[in-house]
Amino acid sequence: MPKERALNPTAAHHKAEKQKAINKNKKTVQSQRNEKLSKRNPERLQKQIDELKDLEASGTLRAKDKEILASLERDLRGVKKARDALGDAAPKFAERRPGGVREEQRERRERMAQQQGHLGKRRRGEEHAVGSESESGGETDPEVRMIPMPRDTPPPFPRPRREDVSVDENGRRVPHALPAKLVPAAPAQTTYSSAPQLRDLKKEAVRFVPAAVAQQKARVKGVGRLLEPEEADRAEQAG
Protein backbone atom coordinates (compact mmCIF):
# COMPACT_ATOMS: atom_id res chain seq x y z
CA MET A 1 0.00 0.00 0.00
CA PRO A 2 1.57 3.30 -1.05
CA LYS A 3 2.36 5.72 1.67
CA GLU A 4 0.20 8.87 1.65
CA ARG A 5 2.20 12.03 1.11
CA ALA A 6 1.79 14.50 3.92
CA LEU A 7 0.28 17.84 2.83
CA ASN A 8 2.06 21.03 3.69
CA PRO A 9 -0.25 23.18 5.85
CA THR A 10 0.99 26.38 4.21
CA ALA A 11 0.39 25.04 0.69
CA ALA A 12 -3.06 23.80 1.70
CA HIS A 13 -3.92 27.24 3.11
CA HIS A 14 -2.76 28.99 -0.09
CA LYS A 15 -4.75 26.53 -2.18
CA ALA A 16 -7.90 27.17 -0.15
CA GLU A 17 -7.44 30.95 -0.37
CA LYS A 18 -6.93 30.72 -4.13
CA GLN A 19 -10.10 28.67 -4.53
CA LYS A 20 -12.04 31.22 -2.45
CA ALA A 21 -10.77 34.06 -4.66
CA ILE A 22 -11.78 32.15 -7.80
CA ASN A 23 -15.27 31.48 -6.44
CA LYS A 24 -15.65 35.12 -5.38
CA ASN A 25 -14.57 36.30 -8.83
CA LYS A 26 -17.08 33.98 -10.47
CA LYS A 27 -19.88 35.30 -8.26
CA THR A 28 -18.92 38.90 -9.06
CA VAL A 29 -18.89 38.24 -12.81
CA GLN A 30 -22.21 36.42 -12.60
CA SER A 31 -23.83 39.23 -10.60
CA GLN A 32 -22.59 41.83 -13.10
CA ARG A 33 -23.91 39.73 -15.97
CA ASN A 34 -27.28 39.31 -14.24
CA GLU A 35 -27.49 43.05 -13.60
CA LYS A 36 -26.69 43.79 -17.24
CA LEU A 37 -29.21 41.28 -18.57
CA SER A 38 -31.92 42.40 -16.15
CA LYS A 39 -31.87 45.88 -17.72
CA ARG A 40 -33.16 44.45 -21.01
CA ASN A 41 -36.90 44.39 -21.55
CA PRO A 42 -38.11 40.79 -21.95
CA GLU A 43 -41.38 41.93 -23.54
CA ARG A 44 -39.51 43.65 -26.35
CA LEU A 45 -37.37 40.55 -26.93
CA GLN A 46 -40.49 38.38 -26.95
CA LYS A 47 -42.13 40.71 -29.48
CA GLN A 48 -39.11 40.43 -31.82
CA ILE A 49 -39.13 36.65 -31.42
CA ASP A 50 -42.85 36.48 -32.26
CA GLU A 51 -42.32 38.56 -35.41
CA LEU A 52 -39.50 36.29 -36.58
CA LYS A 53 -41.56 33.19 -35.81
CA ASP A 54 -44.41 34.58 -37.91
CA LEU A 55 -41.96 34.96 -40.79
CA GLU A 56 -40.74 31.43 -40.18
CA ALA A 57 -44.31 30.12 -40.30
CA SER A 58 -44.92 31.93 -43.60
CA GLY A 59 -41.69 30.50 -45.05
CA THR A 60 -40.00 33.88 -45.68
CA LEU A 61 -37.36 33.60 -42.95
CA ARG A 62 -33.79 33.88 -44.21
CA ALA A 63 -30.79 32.00 -42.86
CA LYS A 64 -29.45 35.17 -41.25
CA ASP A 65 -32.81 35.78 -39.56
CA LYS A 66 -32.71 32.24 -38.17
CA GLU A 67 -29.42 33.02 -36.47
CA ILE A 68 -30.92 36.22 -35.07
CA LEU A 69 -33.94 34.26 -33.81
CA ALA A 70 -31.73 31.74 -32.02
CA SER A 71 -29.68 34.56 -30.48
CA LEU A 72 -32.83 36.37 -29.28
CA GLU A 73 -34.22 33.19 -27.71
CA ARG A 74 -30.91 32.60 -25.94
CA ASP A 75 -30.87 36.21 -24.71
CA LEU A 76 -34.48 35.95 -23.52
CA ARG A 77 -33.68 32.86 -21.45
CA GLY A 78 -30.68 34.66 -19.93
CA VAL A 79 -32.75 37.78 -19.16
CA LYS A 80 -35.51 35.78 -17.45
CA LYS A 81 -32.95 33.83 -15.44
CA ALA A 82 -31.17 37.03 -14.40
CA ARG A 83 -34.43 38.73 -13.38
CA ASP A 84 -35.45 35.68 -11.36
CA ALA A 85 -32.07 35.73 -9.62
CA LEU A 86 -32.42 39.42 -8.71
CA GLY A 87 -36.04 39.06 -7.65
CA ASP A 88 -37.55 42.33 -6.42
CA ALA A 89 -34.31 44.19 -7.17
CA ALA A 90 -34.83 43.72 -10.92
CA PRO A 91 -35.73 46.98 -12.74
CA LYS A 92 -39.35 47.54 -13.68
CA PHE A 93 -40.51 48.43 -17.19
CA ALA A 94 -43.61 50.46 -18.01
CA GLU A 95 -46.33 48.52 -19.76
CA ARG A 96 -46.91 49.68 -23.32
CA ARG A 97 -50.44 50.39 -24.40
CA PRO A 98 -51.61 49.67 -27.96
CA GLY A 99 -51.36 53.32 -28.98
CA GLY A 100 -48.48 54.20 -26.69
CA VAL A 101 -45.87 54.54 -29.42
CA ARG A 102 -47.97 56.96 -31.45
CA GLU A 103 -48.77 59.04 -28.38
CA GLU A 104 -45.07 59.22 -27.49
CA GLN A 105 -44.22 60.35 -31.02
CA ARG A 106 -46.97 62.99 -30.94
CA GLU A 107 -45.80 64.29 -27.55
CA ARG A 108 -42.21 64.39 -28.81
CA ARG A 109 -43.27 66.44 -31.85
CA GLU A 110 -45.21 68.85 -29.63
CA ARG A 111 -42.19 69.33 -27.36
CA MET A 112 -39.95 70.01 -30.37
CA ALA A 113 -42.49 72.51 -31.70
CA GLN A 114 -42.53 74.32 -28.37
CA GLN A 115 -38.75 74.44 -28.30
CA GLN A 116 -38.66 75.84 -31.83
CA GLY A 117 -41.19 78.48 -30.79
CA HIS A 118 -38.95 79.55 -27.90
CA LEU A 119 -35.98 79.76 -30.26
CA GLY A 120 -37.75 82.35 -32.39
CA LYS A 121 -38.88 80.13 -35.27
CA ARG A 122 -42.42 80.49 -36.59
CA ARG A 123 -44.66 78.22 -38.49
CA ARG A 124 -46.91 79.05 -41.39
CA GLY A 125 -49.89 81.08 -40.30
CA GLU A 126 -48.28 82.27 -37.08
CA GLU A 127 -47.17 85.55 -38.65
CA HIS A 128 -50.80 86.39 -39.43
CA ALA A 129 -51.83 85.47 -35.89
CA VAL A 130 -49.10 87.67 -34.42
CA GLY A 131 -50.12 90.54 -36.67
CA SER A 132 -53.77 90.26 -35.66
CA GLU A 133 -52.80 90.29 -31.98
CA SER A 134 -50.71 93.43 -32.46
CA GLU A 135 -53.53 95.12 -34.37
CA SER A 136 -56.06 94.24 -31.68
CA GLY A 137 -53.95 96.18 -29.21
CA GLY A 138 -53.07 93.26 -26.96
CA GLU A 139 -50.26 94.00 -24.56
CA THR A 140 -47.34 91.67 -23.96
CA ASP A 141 -46.66 90.44 -20.47
CA PRO A 142 -43.64 92.04 -18.79
CA GLU A 143 -42.14 88.59 -18.17
CA VAL A 144 -42.25 87.88 -21.88
CA ARG A 145 -40.67 91.24 -22.67
CA MET A 146 -37.68 90.39 -20.50
CA ILE A 147 -36.88 87.33 -22.65
CA PRO A 148 -33.90 88.25 -24.86
CA MET A 149 -34.35 87.97 -28.59
CA PRO A 150 -32.40 85.19 -30.31
CA ARG A 151 -29.16 86.20 -31.97
CA ASP A 152 -29.73 84.67 -35.35
CA THR A 153 -27.26 84.97 -38.17
CA PRO A 154 -28.00 88.16 -40.17
CA PRO A 155 -28.77 87.83 -43.87
CA PRO A 156 -25.82 88.26 -46.24
CA PHE A 157 -25.13 91.59 -47.87
CA PRO A 158 -26.33 91.88 -51.47
CA ARG A 159 -23.47 91.56 -53.90
CA PRO A 160 -23.04 94.20 -56.59
CA ARG A 161 -24.27 93.01 -59.92
CA ARG A 162 -21.58 92.75 -62.56
CA GLU A 163 -22.16 94.12 -65.99
CA ASP A 164 -22.56 91.34 -68.49
CA VAL A 165 -20.26 92.10 -71.41
CA SER A 166 -21.98 89.53 -73.59
CA VAL A 167 -25.26 91.54 -73.59
CA ASP A 168 -25.80 94.66 -75.71
CA GLU A 169 -27.85 97.73 -74.86
CA ASN A 170 -31.11 96.11 -76.01
CA GLY A 171 -30.56 93.09 -73.82
CA ARG A 172 -29.64 90.74 -76.64
CA ARG A 173 -26.72 88.42 -76.21
CA VAL A 174 -23.62 89.13 -78.24
CA PRO A 175 -21.37 86.32 -79.42
CA HIS A 176 -18.16 86.01 -77.49
CA ALA A 177 -15.06 87.49 -79.08
CA LEU A 178 -12.53 84.97 -80.27
CA PRO A 179 -9.22 84.94 -78.45
CA ALA A 180 -6.22 86.45 -80.19
CA LYS A 181 -4.17 84.04 -82.25
CA LEU A 182 -0.79 83.17 -80.87
CA VAL A 183 2.06 84.20 -83.18
CA PRO A 184 4.69 81.45 -83.23
CA ALA A 185 8.16 82.61 -82.29
CA ALA A 186 10.79 82.58 -85.04
CA PRO A 187 13.12 79.58 -84.71
CA ALA A 188 16.75 80.28 -83.91
CA GLN A 189 18.98 80.22 -87.02
CA THR A 190 22.49 78.79 -87.08
CA THR A 191 25.07 80.69 -89.19
CA TYR A 192 27.89 78.76 -90.84
CA SER A 193 31.05 80.63 -91.95
CA SER A 194 33.62 79.38 -94.50
CA ALA A 195 36.41 81.92 -93.84
CA PRO A 196 39.91 80.33 -93.63
CA GLN A 197 41.59 80.06 -90.24
CA LEU A 198 44.98 81.84 -90.27
CA ARG A 199 47.76 80.40 -88.13
CA ASP A 200 51.00 82.10 -87.02
CA LEU A 201 53.53 79.32 -87.40
CA LYS A 202 56.41 81.39 -86.01
CA LYS A 203 54.69 81.86 -82.67
CA GLU A 204 53.77 78.21 -82.59
CA ALA A 205 57.41 77.24 -83.35
CA VAL A 206 58.68 79.46 -80.53
CA ARG A 207 56.37 77.73 -78.08
CA PHE A 208 57.83 74.30 -78.75
CA VAL A 209 61.38 74.72 -77.34
CA PRO A 210 63.44 71.78 -76.01
CA ALA A 211 63.90 71.70 -72.26
CA ALA A 212 67.71 71.95 -72.43
CA VAL A 213 67.56 75.04 -74.66
CA ALA A 214 64.97 76.67 -72.40
CA GLN A 215 67.23 76.08 -69.37
CA GLN A 216 70.23 77.64 -71.12
CA LYS A 217 68.18 80.71 -72.10
CA ALA A 218 67.01 81.06 -68.53
CA ARG A 219 70.57 80.86 -67.24
CA VAL A 220 71.70 83.53 -69.70
CA LYS A 221 68.94 85.82 -68.47
CA GLY A 222 70.01 85.19 -64.88
CA VAL A 223 67.10 82.99 -63.93
CA GLY A 224 68.13 80.06 -61.78
CA ARG A 225 71.83 79.64 -60.97
CA LEU A 226 74.67 81.83 -62.35
CA LEU A 227 76.75 80.59 -65.34
CA GLU A 228 80.43 80.06 -65.24
CA PRO A 229 82.49 82.15 -67.73
CA GLU A 230 83.25 79.08 -69.87
CA GLU A 231 79.57 78.14 -69.97
CA ALA A 232 78.62 81.67 -70.92
CA ASP A 233 81.12 81.63 -73.82
CA ARG A 234 79.83 78.30 -75.08
CA ALA A 235 76.26 79.57 -74.88
CA GLU A 236 77.14 82.70 -76.89
CA GLN A 237 78.87 80.64 -79.54
CA ALA A 238 75.93 78.30 -79.75
CA GLY A 239 73.66 81.33 -80.26
XYZ file of C-alpha atoms in Angstrom:
239
model
C 0.000 0.000 0.000
C 1.572 3.298 -1.051
C 2.356 5.725 1.668
C 0.203 8.869 1.650
C 2.195 12.030 1.113
C 1.794 14.501 3.925
C 0.276 17.842 2.832
C 2.061 21.027 3.692
C -0.253 23.177 5.851
C 0.987 26.383 4.212
C 0.389 25.038 0.690
C -3.061 23.803 1.702
C -3.917 27.239 3.113
C -2.761 28.986 -0.092
C -4.747 26.533 -2.176
C -7.898 27.172 -0.151
C -7.438 30.953 -0.373
C -6.930 30.717 -4.131
C -10.103 28.669 -4.530
C -12.039 31.216 -2.448
C -10.770 34.057 -4.657
C -11.779 32.150 -7.805
C -15.274 31.483 -6.435
C -15.651 35.121 -5.382
C -14.574 36.304 -8.827
C -17.084 33.978 -10.471
C -19.883 35.301 -8.262
C -18.920 38.905 -9.060
C -18.888 38.239 -12.808
C -22.214 36.416 -12.598
C -23.834 39.229 -10.604
C -22.587 41.828 -13.096
C -23.914 39.733 -15.972
C -27.285 39.314 -14.240
C -27.486 43.049 -13.604
C -26.687 43.789 -17.239
C -29.209 41.275 -18.566
C -31.924 42.398 -16.151
C -31.871 45.879 -17.717
C -33.160 44.455 -21.011
C -36.902 44.388 -21.554
C -38.108 40.786 -21.947
C -41.381 41.931 -23.538
C -39.509 43.645 -26.347
C -37.372 40.554 -26.934
C -40.490 38.380 -26.950
C -42.126 40.706 -29.477
C -39.112 40.427 -31.815
C -39.128 36.647 -31.418
C -42.847 36.482 -32.258
C -42.319 38.560 -35.411
C -39.496 36.294 -36.583
C -41.563 33.192 -35.806
C -44.415 34.583 -37.914
C -41.959 34.964 -40.791
C -40.738 31.426 -40.176
C -44.306 30.124 -40.305
C -44.922 31.930 -43.600
C -41.690 30.500 -45.051
C -39.997 33.878 -45.679
C -37.364 33.599 -42.948
C -33.792 33.876 -44.214
C -30.791 32.001 -42.863
C -29.451 35.168 -41.251
C -32.815 35.776 -39.563
C -32.714 32.236 -38.173
C -29.418 33.019 -36.474
C -30.921 36.217 -35.067
C -33.943 34.260 -33.810
C -31.727 31.738 -32.021
C -29.682 34.562 -30.483
C -32.831 36.366 -29.285
C -34.218 33.193 -27.706
C -30.909 32.604 -25.937
C -30.869 36.213 -24.709
C -34.481 35.949 -23.515
C -33.679 32.863 -21.451
C -30.685 34.655 -19.927
C -32.752 37.777 -19.161
C -35.506 35.778 -17.453
C -32.949 33.830 -15.441
C -31.169 37.028 -14.396
C -34.429 38.729 -13.376
C -35.447 35.682 -11.364
C -32.068 35.730 -9.620
C -32.420 39.424 -8.715
C -36.040 39.055 -7.648
C -37.553 42.329 -6.423
C -34.308 44.193 -7.167
C -34.834 43.720 -10.919
C -35.733 46.979 -12.742
C -39.355 47.541 -13.679
C -40.511 48.433 -17.187
C -43.607 50.456 -18.007
C -46.327 48.525 -19.757
C -46.912 49.679 -23.317
C -50.441 50.395 -24.396
C -51.606 49.670 -27.962
C -51.361 53.320 -28.980
C -48.483 54.205 -26.687
C -45.871 54.540 -29.424
C -47.974 56.957 -31.450
C -48.770 59.040 -28.384
C -45.071 59.225 -27.488
C -44.221 60.349 -31.016
C -46.972 62.990 -30.935
C -45.805 64.294 -27.550
C -42.213 64.390 -28.813
C -43.268 66.443 -31.852
C -45.207 68.852 -29.627
C -42.191 69.330 -27.359
C -39.955 70.006 -30.366
C -42.495 72.510 -31.700
C -42.532 74.324 -28.367
C -38.748 74.440 -28.302
C -38.662 75.842 -31.827
C -41.188 78.483 -30.793
C -38.955 79.545 -27.904
C -35.977 79.762 -30.260
C -37.755 82.351 -32.389
C -38.884 80.127 -35.265
C -42.420 80.491 -36.587
C -44.660 78.223 -38.495
C -46.908 79.045 -41.391
C -49.892 81.076 -40.296
C -48.279 82.266 -37.078
C -47.172 85.554 -38.645
C -50.804 86.394 -39.432
C -51.828 85.468 -35.893
C -49.103 87.665 -34.420
C -50.120 90.538 -36.672
C -53.774 90.257 -35.662
C -52.798 90.289 -31.984
C -50.715 93.427 -32.457
C -53.533 95.123 -34.366
C -56.061 94.239 -31.680
C -53.947 96.185 -29.207
C -53.073 93.257 -26.958
C -50.262 93.996 -24.558
C -47.341 91.674 -23.956
C -46.663 90.438 -20.470
C -43.636 92.035 -18.785
C -42.145 88.588 -18.167
C -42.251 87.876 -21.875
C -40.671 91.238 -22.671
C -37.679 90.388 -20.500
C -36.880 87.333 -22.648
C -33.896 88.253 -24.865
C -34.352 87.969 -28.588
C -32.395 85.185 -30.309
C -29.163 86.200 -31.965
C -29.727 84.673 -35.347
C -27.256 84.967 -38.174
C -27.997 88.155 -40.167
C -28.769 87.826 -43.867
C -25.822 88.258 -46.240
C -25.128 91.595 -47.874
C -26.328 91.876 -51.465
C -23.472 91.555 -53.904
C -23.039 94.201 -56.594
C -24.272 93.014 -59.916
C -21.583 92.751 -62.559
C -22.161 94.124 -65.989
C -22.557 91.340 -68.493
C -20.260 92.098 -71.411
C -21.981 89.527 -73.588
C -25.262 91.539 -73.595
C -25.800 94.655 -75.713
C -27.853 97.734 -74.859
C -31.107 96.111 -76.010
C -30.563 93.093 -73.819
C -29.638 90.743 -76.643
C -26.723 88.418 -76.207
C -23.624 89.132 -78.236
C -21.367 86.319 -79.416
C -18.163 86.007 -77.492
C -15.056 87.487 -79.077
C -12.533 84.966 -80.272
C -9.223 84.938 -78.450
C -6.215 86.446 -80.187
C -4.170 84.038 -82.249
C -0.786 83.174 -80.870
C 2.064 84.198 -83.179
C 4.689 81.446 -83.229
C 8.165 82.614 -82.292
C 10.794 82.577 -85.043
C 13.120 79.584 -84.713
C 16.752 80.279 -83.911
C 18.981 80.215 -87.018
C 22.490 78.792 -87.076
C 25.070 80.694 -89.194
C 27.889 78.759 -90.841
C 31.055 80.634 -91.951
C 33.624 79.379 -94.504
C 36.408 81.920 -93.835
C 39.915 80.334 -93.627
C 41.595 80.056 -90.244
C 44.979 81.836 -90.269
C 47.760 80.402 -88.127
C 51.002 82.103 -87.023
C 53.529 79.318 -87.403
C 56.410 81.394 -86.011
C 54.692 81.857 -82.672
C 53.774 78.206 -82.594
C 57.410 77.239 -83.348
C 58.683 79.460 -80.529
C 56.366 77.727 -78.076
C 57.831 74.295 -78.750
C 61.376 74.722 -77.343
C 63.443 71.782 -76.011
C 63.896 71.704 -72.261
C 67.711 71.952 -72.427
C 67.564 75.037 -74.658
C 64.975 76.667 -72.399
C 67.226 76.077 -69.367
C 70.228 77.640 -71.118
C 68.184 80.705 -72.099
C 67.006 81.063 -68.526
C 70.567 80.862 -67.237
C 71.703 83.531 -69.700
C 68.935 85.817 -68.474
C 70.012 85.186 -64.884
C 67.105 82.990 -63.933
C 68.135 80.061 -61.775
C 71.835 79.643 -60.967
C 74.667 81.834 -62.350
C 76.753 80.593 -65.336
C 80.431 80.062 -65.245
C 82.490 82.154 -67.731
C 83.251 79.081 -69.865
C 79.574 78.136 -69.970
C 78.623 81.668 -70.922
C 81.117 81.632 -73.822
C 79.833 78.301 -75.076
C 76.256 79.569 -74.884
C 77.137 82.703 -76.889
C 78.874 80.638 -79.536
C 75.928 78.300 -79.751
C 73.660 81.330 -80.257
